[in-house]
PDB file of C-alpha atoms and ligand atoms in Angstrom:
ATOM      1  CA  UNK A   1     -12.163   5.772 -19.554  1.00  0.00           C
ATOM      2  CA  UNK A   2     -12.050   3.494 -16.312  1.00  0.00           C
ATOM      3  CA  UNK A   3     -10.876   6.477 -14.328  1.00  0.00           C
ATOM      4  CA  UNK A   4     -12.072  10.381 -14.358  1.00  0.00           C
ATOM      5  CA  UNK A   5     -11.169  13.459 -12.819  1.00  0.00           C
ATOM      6  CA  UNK A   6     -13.515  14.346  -9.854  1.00  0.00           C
ATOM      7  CA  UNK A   7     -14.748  18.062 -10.851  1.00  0.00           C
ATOM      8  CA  UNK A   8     -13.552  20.197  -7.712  1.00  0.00           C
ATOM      9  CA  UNK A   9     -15.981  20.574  -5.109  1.00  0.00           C
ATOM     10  CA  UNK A  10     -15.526  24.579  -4.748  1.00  0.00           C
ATOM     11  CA  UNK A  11     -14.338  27.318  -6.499  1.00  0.00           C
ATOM     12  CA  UNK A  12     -10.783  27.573  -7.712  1.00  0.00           C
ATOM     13  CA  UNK A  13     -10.369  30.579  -5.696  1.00  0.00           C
ATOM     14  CA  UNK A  14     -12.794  29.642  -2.712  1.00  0.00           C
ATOM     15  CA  UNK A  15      -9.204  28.829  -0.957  1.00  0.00           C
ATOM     16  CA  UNK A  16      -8.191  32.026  -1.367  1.00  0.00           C
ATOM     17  CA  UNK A  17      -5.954  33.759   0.433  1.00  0.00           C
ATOM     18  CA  UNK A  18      -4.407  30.569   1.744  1.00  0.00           C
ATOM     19  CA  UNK A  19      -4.099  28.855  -1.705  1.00  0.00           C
ATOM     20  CA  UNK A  20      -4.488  30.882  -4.299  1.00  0.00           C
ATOM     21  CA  UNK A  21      -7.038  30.696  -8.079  1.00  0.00           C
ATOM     22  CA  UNK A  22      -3.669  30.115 -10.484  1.00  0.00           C
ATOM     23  CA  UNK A  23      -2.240  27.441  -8.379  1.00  0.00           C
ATOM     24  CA  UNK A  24      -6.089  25.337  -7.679  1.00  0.00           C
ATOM     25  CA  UNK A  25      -6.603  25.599 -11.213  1.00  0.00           C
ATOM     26  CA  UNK A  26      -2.804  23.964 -12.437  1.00  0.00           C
ATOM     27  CA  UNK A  27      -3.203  22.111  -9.583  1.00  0.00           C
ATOM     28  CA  UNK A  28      -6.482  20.095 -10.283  1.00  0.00           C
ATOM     29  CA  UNK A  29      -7.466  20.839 -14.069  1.00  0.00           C
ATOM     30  CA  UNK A  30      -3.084  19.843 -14.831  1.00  0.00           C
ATOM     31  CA  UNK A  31      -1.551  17.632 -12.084  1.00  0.00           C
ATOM     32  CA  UNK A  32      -4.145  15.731 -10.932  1.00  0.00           C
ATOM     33  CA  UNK A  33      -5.583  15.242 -14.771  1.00  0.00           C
ATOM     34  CA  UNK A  34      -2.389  13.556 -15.766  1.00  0.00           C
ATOM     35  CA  UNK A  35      -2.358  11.113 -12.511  1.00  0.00           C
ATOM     36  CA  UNK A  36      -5.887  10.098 -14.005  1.00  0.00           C
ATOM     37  CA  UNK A  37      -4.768   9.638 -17.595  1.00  0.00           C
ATOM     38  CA  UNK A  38      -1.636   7.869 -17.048  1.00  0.00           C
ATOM     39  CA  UNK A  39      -3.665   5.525 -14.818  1.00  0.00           C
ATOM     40  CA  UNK A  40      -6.156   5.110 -17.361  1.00  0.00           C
ATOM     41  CA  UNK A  41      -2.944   4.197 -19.516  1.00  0.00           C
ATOM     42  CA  UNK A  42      -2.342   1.411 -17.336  1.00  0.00           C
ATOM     43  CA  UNK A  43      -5.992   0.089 -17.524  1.00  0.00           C
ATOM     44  CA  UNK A  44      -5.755   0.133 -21.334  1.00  0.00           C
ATOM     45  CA  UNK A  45      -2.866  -2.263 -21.480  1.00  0.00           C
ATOM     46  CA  UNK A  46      -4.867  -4.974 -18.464  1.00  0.00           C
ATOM     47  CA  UNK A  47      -8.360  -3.859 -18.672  1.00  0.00           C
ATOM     48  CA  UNK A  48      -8.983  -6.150 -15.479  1.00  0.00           C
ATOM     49  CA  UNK A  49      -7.167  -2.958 -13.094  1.00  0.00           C
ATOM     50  CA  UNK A  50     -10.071  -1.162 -14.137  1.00  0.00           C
ATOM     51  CA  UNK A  51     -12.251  -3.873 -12.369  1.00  0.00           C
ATOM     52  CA  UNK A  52     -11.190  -2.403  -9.088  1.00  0.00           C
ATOM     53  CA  UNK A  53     -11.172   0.995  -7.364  1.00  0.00           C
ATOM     54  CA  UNK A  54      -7.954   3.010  -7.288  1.00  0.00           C
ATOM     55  CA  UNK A  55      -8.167   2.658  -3.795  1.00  0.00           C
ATOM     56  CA  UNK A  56      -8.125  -1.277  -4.002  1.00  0.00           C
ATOM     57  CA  UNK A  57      -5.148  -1.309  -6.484  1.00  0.00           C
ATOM     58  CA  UNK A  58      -3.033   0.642  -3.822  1.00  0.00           C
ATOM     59  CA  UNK A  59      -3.858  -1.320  -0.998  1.00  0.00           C
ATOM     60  CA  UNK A  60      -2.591  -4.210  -3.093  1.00  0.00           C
ATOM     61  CA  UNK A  61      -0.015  -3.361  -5.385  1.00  0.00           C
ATOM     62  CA  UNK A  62       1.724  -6.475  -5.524  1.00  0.00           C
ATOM     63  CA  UNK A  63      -1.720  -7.936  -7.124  1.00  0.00           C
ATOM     64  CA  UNK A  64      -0.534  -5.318 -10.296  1.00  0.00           C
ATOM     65  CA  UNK A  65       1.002  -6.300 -13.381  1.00  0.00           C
ATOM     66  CA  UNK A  66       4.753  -5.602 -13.082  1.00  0.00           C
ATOM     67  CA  UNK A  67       4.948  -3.846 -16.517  1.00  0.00           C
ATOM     68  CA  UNK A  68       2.881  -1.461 -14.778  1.00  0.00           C
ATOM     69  CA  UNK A  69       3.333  -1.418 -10.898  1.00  0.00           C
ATOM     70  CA  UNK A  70       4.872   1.558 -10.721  1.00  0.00           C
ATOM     71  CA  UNK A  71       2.636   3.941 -13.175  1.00  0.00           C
ATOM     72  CA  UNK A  72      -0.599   2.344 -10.872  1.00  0.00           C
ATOM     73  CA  UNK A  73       1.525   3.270  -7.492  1.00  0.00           C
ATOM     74  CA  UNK A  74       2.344   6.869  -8.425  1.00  0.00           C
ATOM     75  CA  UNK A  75      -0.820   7.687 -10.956  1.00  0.00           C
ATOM     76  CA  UNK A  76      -3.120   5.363  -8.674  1.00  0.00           C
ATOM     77  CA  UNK A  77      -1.305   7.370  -5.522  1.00  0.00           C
ATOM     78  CA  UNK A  78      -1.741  10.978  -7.476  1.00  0.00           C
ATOM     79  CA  UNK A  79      -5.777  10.424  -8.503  1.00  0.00           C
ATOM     80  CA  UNK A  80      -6.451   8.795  -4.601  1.00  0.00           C
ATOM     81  CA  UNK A  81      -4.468  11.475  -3.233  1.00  0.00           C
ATOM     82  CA  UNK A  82      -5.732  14.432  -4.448  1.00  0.00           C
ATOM     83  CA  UNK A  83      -9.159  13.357  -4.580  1.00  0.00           C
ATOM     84  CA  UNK A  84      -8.722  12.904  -0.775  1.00  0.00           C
ATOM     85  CA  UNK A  85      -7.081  16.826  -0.838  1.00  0.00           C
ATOM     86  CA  UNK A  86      -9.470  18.541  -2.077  1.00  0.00           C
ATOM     87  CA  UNK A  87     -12.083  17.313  -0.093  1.00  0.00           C
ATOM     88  CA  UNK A  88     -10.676  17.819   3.260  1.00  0.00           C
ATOM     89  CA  UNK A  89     -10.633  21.648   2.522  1.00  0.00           C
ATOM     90  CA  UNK A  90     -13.525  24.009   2.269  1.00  0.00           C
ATOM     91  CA  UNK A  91     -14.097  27.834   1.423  1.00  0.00           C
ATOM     92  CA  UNK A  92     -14.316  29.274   5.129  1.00  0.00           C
ATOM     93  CA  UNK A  93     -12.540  26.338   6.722  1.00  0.00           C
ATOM     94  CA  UNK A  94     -10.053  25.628   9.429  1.00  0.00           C
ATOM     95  CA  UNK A  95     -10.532  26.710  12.616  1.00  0.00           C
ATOM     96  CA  UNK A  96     -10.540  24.695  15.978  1.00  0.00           C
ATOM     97  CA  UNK A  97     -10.958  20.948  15.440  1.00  0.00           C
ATOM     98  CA  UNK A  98     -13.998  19.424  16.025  1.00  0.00           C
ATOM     99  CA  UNK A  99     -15.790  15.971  17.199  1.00  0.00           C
ATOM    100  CA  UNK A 100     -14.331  13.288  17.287  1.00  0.00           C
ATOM    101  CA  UNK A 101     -11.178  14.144  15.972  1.00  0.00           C
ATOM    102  CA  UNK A 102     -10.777  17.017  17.910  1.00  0.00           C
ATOM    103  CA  UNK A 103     -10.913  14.564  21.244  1.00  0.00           C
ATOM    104  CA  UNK A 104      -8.236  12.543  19.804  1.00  0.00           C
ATOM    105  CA  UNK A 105      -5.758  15.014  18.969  1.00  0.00           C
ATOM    106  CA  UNK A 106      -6.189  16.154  22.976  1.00  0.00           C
ATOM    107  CA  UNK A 107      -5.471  12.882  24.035  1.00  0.00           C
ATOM    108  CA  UNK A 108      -2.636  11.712  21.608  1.00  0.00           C
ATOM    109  CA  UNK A 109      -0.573  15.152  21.431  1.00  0.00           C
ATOM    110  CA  UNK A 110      -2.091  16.762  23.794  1.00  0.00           C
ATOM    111  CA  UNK A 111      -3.430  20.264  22.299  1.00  0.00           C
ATOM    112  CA  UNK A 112      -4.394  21.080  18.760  1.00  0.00           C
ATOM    113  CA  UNK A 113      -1.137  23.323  18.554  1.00  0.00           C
ATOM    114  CA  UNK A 114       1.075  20.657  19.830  1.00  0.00           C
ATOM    115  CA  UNK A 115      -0.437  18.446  16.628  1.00  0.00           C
ATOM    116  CA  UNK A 116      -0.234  20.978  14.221  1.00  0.00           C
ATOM    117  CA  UNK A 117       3.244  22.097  15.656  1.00  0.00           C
ATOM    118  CA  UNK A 118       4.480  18.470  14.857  1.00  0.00           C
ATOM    119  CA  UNK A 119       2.707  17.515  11.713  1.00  0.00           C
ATOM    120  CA  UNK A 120       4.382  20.936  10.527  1.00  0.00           C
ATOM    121  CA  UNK A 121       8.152  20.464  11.706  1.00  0.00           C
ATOM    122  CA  UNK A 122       7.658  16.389  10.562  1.00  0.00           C
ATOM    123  CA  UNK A 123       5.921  17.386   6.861  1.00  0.00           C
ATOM    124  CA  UNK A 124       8.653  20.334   6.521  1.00  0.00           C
ATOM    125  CA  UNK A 125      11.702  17.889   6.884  1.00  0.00           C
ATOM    126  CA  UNK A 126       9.806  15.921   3.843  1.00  0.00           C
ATOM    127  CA  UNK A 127      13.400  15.617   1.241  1.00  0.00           C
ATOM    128  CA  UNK A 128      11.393  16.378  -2.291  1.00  0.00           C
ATOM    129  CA  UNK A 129       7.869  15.806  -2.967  1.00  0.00           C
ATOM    130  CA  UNK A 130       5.836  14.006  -0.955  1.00  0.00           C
ATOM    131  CA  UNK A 131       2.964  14.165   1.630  1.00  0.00           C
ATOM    132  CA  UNK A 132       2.221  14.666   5.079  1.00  0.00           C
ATOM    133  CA  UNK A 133      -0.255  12.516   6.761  1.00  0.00           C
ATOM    134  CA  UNK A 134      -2.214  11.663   9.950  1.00  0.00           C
ATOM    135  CA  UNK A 135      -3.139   7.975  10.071  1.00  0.00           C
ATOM    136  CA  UNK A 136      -4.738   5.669  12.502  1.00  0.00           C
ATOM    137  CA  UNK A 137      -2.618   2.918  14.087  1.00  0.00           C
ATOM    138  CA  UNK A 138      -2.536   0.705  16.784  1.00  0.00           C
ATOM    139  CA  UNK A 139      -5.086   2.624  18.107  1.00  0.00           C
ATOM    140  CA  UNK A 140      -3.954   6.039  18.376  1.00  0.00           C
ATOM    141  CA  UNK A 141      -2.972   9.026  15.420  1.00  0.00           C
ATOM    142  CA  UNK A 142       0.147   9.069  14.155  1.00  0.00           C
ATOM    143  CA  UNK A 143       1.748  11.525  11.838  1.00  0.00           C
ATOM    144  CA  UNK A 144       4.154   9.957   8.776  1.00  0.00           C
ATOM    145  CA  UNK A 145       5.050  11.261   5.315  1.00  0.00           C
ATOM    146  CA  UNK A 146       5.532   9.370   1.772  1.00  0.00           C
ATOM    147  CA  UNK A 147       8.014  10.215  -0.810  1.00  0.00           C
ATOM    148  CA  UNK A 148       6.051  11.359  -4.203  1.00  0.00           C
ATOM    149  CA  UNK A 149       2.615   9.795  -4.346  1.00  0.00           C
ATOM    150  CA  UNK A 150       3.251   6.778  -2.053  1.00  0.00           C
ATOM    151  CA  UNK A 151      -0.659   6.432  -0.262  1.00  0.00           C
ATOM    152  CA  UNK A 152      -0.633   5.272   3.624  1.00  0.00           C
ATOM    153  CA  UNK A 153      -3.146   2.723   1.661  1.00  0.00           C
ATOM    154  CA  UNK A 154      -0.307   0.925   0.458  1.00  0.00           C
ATOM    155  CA  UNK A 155       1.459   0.030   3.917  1.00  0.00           C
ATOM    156  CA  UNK A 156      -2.247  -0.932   5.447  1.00  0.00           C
ATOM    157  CA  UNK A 157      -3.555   3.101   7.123  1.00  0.00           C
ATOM    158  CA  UNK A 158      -6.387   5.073   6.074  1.00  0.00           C
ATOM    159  CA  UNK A 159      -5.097   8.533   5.529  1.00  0.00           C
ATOM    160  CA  UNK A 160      -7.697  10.467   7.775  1.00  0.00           C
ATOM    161  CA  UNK A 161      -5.793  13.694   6.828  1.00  0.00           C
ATOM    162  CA  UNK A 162      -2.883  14.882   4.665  1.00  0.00           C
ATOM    163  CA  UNK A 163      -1.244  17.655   3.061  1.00  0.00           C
ATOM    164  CA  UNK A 164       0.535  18.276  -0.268  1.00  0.00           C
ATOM    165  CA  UNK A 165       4.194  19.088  -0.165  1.00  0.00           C
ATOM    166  CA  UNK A 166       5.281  18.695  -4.017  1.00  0.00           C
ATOM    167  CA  UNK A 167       6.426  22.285  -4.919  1.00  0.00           C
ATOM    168  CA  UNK A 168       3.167  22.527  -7.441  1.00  0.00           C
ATOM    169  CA  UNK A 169       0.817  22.955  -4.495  1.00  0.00           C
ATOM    170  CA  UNK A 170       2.369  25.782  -3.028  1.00  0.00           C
ATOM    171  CA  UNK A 171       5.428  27.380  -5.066  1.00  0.00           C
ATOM    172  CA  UNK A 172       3.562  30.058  -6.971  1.00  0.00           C
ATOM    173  CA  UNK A 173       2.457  31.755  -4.002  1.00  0.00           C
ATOM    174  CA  UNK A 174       4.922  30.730  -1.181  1.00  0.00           C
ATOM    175  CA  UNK A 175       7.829  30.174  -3.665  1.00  0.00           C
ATOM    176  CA  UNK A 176      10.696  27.929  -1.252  1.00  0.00           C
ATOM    177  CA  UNK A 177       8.484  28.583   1.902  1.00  0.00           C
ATOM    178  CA  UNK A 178       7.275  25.194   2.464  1.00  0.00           C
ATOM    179  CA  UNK A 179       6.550  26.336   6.507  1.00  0.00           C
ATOM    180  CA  UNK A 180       4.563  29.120   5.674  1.00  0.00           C
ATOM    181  CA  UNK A 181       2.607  27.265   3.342  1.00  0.00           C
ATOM    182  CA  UNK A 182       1.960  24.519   5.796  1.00  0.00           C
ATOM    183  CA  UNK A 183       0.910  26.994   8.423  1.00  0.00           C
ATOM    184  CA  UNK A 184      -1.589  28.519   6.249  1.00  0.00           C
ATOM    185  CA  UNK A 185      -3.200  25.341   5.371  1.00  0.00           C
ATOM    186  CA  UNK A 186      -4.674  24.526   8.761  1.00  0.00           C
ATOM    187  CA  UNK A 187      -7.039  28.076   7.385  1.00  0.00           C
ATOM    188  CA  UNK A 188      -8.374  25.552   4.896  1.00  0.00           C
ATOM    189  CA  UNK A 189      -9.594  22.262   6.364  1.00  0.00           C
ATOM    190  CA  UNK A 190     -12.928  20.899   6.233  1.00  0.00           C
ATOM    191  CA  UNK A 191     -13.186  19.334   9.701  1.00  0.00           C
ATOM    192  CA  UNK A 192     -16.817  17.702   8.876  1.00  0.00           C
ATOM    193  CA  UNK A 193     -14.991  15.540   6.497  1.00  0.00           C
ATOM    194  CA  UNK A 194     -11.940  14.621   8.516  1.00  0.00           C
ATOM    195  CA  UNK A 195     -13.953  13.412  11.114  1.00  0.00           C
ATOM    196  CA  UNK A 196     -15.812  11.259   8.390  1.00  0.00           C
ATOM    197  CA  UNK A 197     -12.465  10.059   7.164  1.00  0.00           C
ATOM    198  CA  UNK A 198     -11.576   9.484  11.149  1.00  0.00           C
ATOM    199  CA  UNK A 199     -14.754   7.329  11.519  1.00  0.00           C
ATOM    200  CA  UNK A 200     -14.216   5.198   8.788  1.00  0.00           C
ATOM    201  CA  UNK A 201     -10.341   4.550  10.016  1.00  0.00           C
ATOM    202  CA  UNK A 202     -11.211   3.767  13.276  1.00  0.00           C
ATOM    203  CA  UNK A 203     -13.730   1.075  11.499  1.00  0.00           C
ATOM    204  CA  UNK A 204     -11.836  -0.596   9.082  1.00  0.00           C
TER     205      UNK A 204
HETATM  206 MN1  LIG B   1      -0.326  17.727  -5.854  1.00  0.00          MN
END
């Protein structure tokens, strides 16, 4: 197989009580599973794709095979994604940003509460599944969304941060409460690694 499920980095219920042990588990060991295999699908049929790292394929998805564009932009989008997900949360996390990042979100919305308050209200109004994200560009953060698995790779931004709003990350627990889902998320990030992810945006 070109492509394989990253084992998750934690506990199913280390996230506890902000995301709960049934939904981690469907969430990685189901969902994100199938993204991989119906990538790897796509890499059976042109073995070349497999050449490449998802993350290359989604920055340049008009370099695909037609016959399968659109399983490599949503499967491609769904492993990159979620590999990206579950390691910008810890066990313990959240808390008051920190670093680099921290700075940043001061000077380009200026308080941590103002951020969160608008990457909330912005990721909430999110019609379907989709994501929330914070990107880099033109040299200051911005907050966007995607429809389904659409990556920030794809229109040129390194996603430095970004949250799952497809019903399967939260509905077992918060049922139609996206908001309170997204307000208990912030309980969950792994700042370390967003500033990593910050660092490398700011570079490439
Ligand atoms: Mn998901």
């Amino acid at each position: 197989m070109a492509f394989e499920l990253p084992p998750l980095p934690y506990d199913y219920a280390a996230l506890e009580p902000h995301i709960d042990e049934a939904t981690m588990k469907l969430h990685h060991d189901k969902h994100h599973q199938t993204y991989v295999t119906n990538l790897n699908g796509a890499v059976e049929k042109h073995p070349d794709l497999g050449k490449k790292t998802p993350e290359e394929l989604l920055k340049d998805l008009d370099s695909v095979p037609e016959d399968v564009r659109t399983v490599v932009r949503n499967n491609g989008g769904g492993h990159v994604n979620h590999t990206m997900f579950w390691q910008i949360m810890k066990p313990s996390g959240g808390g008051e940003p920190t670093g680099n990042i921290a700075s940043q979100i001061t000077t380009d919305f200026g308080s941590f509460d103002d951020f969160k308050k608008t990457f909330n209200e912005t990721t909430a109004k999110q019609f379907g599944a989709g994501w929330g994200w914070l990107v880099w560009k033109g040299g200051k953060l911005t907050i966007l969304t995607t429809p389904n698995q659409d990556s920030p790779l794809s229109q040129g931004l390194y996603p430095i941060l970004g949250n799952d709003v497809w019903e399967h990350a939260y509905y077992l627990k918060y049922q139609n409460k996206r908001i309170d889902y997204l307000a208990a998320w912030w309980n969950t990030v792994n700042w370390e690694e967003v500033n990593k992810r910050f660092d490398h945006a700011q570079k490439s």
